Short mmCIF file of C-alpha atoms and ligand atoms in Angstrom, two decimals:
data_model
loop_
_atom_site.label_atom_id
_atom_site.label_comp_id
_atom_site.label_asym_id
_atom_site.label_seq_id
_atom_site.Cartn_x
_atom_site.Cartn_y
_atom_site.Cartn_z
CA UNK A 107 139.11 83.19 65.44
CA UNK A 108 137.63 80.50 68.08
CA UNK A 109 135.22 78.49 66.29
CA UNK A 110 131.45 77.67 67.32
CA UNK A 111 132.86 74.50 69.73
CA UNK A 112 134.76 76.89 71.96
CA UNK A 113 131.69 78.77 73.15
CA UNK A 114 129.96 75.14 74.23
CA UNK A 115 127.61 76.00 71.80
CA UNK A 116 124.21 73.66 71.09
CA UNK A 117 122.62 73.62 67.23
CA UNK A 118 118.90 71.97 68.38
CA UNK A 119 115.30 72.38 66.60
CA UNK A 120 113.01 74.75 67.47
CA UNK A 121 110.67 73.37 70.72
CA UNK A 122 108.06 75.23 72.03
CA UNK A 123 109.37 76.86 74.92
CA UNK A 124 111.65 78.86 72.73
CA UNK A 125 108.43 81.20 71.37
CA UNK A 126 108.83 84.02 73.56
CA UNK A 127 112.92 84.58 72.79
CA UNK A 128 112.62 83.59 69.35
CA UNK A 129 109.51 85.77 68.75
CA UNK A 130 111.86 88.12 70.50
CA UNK A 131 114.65 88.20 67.91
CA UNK A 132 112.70 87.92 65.32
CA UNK A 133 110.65 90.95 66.14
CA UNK A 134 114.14 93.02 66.93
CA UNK A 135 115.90 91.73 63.79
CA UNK A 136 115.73 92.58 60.28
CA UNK A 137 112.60 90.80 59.91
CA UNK A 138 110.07 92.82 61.39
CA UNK A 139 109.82 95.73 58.95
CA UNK A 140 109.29 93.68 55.86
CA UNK A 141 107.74 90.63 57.70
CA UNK A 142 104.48 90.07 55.24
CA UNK A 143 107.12 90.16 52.54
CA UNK A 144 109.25 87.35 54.00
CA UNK A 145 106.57 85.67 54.65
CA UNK A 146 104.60 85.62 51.44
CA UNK A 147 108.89 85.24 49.49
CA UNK A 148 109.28 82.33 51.76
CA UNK A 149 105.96 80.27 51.19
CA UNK A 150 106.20 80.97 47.60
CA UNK A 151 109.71 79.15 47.46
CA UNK A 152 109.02 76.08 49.79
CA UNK A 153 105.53 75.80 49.26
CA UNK A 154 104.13 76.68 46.18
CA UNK A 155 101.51 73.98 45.41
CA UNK A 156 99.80 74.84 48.21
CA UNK A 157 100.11 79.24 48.04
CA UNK A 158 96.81 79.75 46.33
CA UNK A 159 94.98 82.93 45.16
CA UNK A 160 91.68 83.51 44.15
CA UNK A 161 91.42 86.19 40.63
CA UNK A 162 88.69 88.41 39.82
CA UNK A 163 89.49 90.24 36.73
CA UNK A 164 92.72 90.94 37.27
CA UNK A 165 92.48 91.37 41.18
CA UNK A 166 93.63 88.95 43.62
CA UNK A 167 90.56 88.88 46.01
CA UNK A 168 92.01 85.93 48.08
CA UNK A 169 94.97 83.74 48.98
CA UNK A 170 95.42 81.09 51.25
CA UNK A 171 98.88 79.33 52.17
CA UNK A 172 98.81 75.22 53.29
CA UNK A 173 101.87 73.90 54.36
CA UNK A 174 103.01 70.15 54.48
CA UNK A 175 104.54 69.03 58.03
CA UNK A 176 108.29 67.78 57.32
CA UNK A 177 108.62 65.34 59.86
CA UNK A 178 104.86 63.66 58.95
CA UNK A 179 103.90 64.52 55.32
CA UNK A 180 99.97 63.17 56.31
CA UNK A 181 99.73 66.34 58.17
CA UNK A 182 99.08 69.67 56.80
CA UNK A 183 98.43 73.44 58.26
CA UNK A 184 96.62 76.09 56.62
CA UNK A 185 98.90 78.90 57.61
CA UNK A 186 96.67 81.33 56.05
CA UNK A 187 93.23 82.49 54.57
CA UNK A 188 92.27 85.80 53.80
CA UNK A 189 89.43 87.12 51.48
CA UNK A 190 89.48 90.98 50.24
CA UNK A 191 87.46 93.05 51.80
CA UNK A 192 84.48 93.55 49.39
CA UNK A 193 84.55 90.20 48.33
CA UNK A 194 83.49 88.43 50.92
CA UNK A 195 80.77 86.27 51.49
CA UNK A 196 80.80 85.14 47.94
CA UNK A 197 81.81 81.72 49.22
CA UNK A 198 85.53 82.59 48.10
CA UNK A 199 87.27 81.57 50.96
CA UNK A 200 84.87 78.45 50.68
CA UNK A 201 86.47 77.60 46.98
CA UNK A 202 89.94 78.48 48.54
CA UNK A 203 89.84 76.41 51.34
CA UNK A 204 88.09 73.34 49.25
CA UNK A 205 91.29 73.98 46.58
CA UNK A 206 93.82 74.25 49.13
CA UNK A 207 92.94 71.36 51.04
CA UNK A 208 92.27 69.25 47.45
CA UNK A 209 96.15 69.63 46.32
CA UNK A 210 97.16 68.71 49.65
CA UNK A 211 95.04 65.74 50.15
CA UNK A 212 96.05 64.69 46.47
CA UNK A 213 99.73 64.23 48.11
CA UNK A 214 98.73 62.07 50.52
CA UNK A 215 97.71 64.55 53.41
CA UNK A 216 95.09 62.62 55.39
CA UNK A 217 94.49 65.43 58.30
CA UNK A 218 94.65 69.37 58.09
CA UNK A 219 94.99 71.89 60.79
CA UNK A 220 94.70 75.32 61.52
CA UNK A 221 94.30 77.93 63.94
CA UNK A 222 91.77 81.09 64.37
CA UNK A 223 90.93 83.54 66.42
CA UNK A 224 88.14 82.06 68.73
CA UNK A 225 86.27 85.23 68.25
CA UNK A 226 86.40 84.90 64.73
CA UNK A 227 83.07 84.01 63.83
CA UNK A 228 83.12 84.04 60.07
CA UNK A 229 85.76 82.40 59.94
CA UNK A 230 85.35 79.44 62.53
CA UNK A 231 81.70 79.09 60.94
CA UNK A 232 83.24 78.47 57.56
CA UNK A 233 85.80 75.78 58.87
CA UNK A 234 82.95 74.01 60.74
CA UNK A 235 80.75 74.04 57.66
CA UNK A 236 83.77 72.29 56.03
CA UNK A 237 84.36 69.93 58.59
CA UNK A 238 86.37 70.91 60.88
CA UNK A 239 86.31 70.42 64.17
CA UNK A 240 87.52 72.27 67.40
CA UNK A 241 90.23 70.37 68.51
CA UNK A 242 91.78 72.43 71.37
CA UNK A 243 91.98 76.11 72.53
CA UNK A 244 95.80 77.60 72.78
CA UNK A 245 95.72 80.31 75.51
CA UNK A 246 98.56 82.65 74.31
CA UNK A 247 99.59 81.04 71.19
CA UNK A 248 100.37 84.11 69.38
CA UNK A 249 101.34 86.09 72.48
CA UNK A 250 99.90 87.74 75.21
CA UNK A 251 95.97 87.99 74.23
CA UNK A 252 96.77 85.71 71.47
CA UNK A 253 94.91 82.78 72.32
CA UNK A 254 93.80 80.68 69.38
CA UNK A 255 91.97 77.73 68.16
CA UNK A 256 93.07 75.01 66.72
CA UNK A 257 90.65 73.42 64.36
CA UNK A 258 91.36 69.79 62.20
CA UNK A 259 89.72 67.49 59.62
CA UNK A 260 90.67 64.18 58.96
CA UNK A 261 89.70 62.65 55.89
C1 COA B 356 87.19 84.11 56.91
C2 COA B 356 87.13 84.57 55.45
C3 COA B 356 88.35 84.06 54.72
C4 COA B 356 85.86 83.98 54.82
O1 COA B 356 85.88 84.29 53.44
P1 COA B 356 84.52 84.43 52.60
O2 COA B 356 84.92 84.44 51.19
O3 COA B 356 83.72 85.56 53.10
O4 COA B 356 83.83 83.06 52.99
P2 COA B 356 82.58 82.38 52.24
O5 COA B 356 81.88 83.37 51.40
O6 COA B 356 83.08 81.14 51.61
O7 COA B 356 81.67 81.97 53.43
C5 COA B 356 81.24 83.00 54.24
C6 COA B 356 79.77 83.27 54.06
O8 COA B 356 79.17 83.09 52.77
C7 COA B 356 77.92 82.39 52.92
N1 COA B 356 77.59 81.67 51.72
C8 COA B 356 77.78 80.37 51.47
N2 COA B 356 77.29 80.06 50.26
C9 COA B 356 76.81 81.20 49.73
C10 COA B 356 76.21 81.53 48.51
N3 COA B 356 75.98 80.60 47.56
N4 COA B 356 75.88 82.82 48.27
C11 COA B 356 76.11 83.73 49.20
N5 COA B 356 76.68 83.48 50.39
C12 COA B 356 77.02 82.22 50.64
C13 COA B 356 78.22 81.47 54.00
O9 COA B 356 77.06 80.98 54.61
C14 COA B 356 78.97 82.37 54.92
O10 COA B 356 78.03 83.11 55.64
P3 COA B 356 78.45 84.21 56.71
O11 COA B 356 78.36 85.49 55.96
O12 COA B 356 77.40 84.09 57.75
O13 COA B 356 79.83 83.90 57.18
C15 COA B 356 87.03 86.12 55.35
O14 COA B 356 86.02 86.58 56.21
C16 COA B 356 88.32 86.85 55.69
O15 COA B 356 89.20 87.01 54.85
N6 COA B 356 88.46 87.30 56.94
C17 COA B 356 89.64 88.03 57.35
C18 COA B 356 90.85 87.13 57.44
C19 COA B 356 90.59 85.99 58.36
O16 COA B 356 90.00 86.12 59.41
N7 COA B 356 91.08 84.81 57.94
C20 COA B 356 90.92 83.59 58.68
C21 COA B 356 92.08 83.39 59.56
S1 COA B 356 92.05 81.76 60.22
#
């Protein structure tokens, strides 16, 4: 059997202008029918300190999911927040994001990003209340009719 050098073949990170392809695979691969599972199994194993819930009883009302940058570990992304329906606007998401961003700012993350939905007005009010700012609007960034925000603090 040839081996990978006899089909000229190029190992390179991920860059931006492979979304649509890789979005692509990913969506006609394996991945697609379990893909909140694999997400939720992967940030549990590479970042735990930073998966969060928030417990009511015995319910998980909340999570949220911050994620150090590997190539500059005084950057972070909050890859996710999400309150249960019911539940909100008891300033959950509020503790969640103040906990999340806490642990990452106690290992040395000095500014945190994220993106939202620029329609998403409970949302983008409670990151401007916490001090983010708008730092730039993605057209597309999730796909067609995708567009997104991208908010930051700096501390
Ligand atoms: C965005 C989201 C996480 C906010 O969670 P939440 O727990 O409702 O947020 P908070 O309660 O901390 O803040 C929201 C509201 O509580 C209000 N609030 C603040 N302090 C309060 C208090 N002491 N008592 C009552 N309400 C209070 C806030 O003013 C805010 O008002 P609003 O209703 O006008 O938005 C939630 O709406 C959600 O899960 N949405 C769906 C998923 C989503 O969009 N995630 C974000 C993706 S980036």
């Amino acid at each position: 059997m040839p081996g990978p050098e006899a089909h000229e073949l190029l190992i390179r990170p991920y860059r931006d202008e492979d979304f649509t392809e890789v979005t692509g695979l990913e969506s006609a691969g394996v991945y697609e029918r379990y893909q909140s599972a694999v997400f939720v199994r992967q940030m549990a194993t590479l970042s735990p300190a930073t998966f969060l819930v928030a417990v009511s009883g015995k319910t998980v009302v909340g999570f949220t999911v911050g994620t150090i940058v590997q190539d500059d570990p005084a950057q972070a992304w909050i890859l996710r927040m999400m309150v249960r329906d019911g539940f909100r606007h008891q300033v959950i998401g509020t503790a969640l994001l103040r906990a999340v961003a806490g642990v990452l700012h106690g290992r040395s993350v000095k500014t945190i990003y994220l993106t939202v939905a620029p329609k998403n007005e409970p949302a983008v009010l409670m990151y401007l209340r916490e001090g983010f700012d708008q730092e730039s609007l993605q057209p597309a960034y999730f796909g067609g009719g995708e567009d997104r925000l991208v908010m930051k603090r700096s501390s």
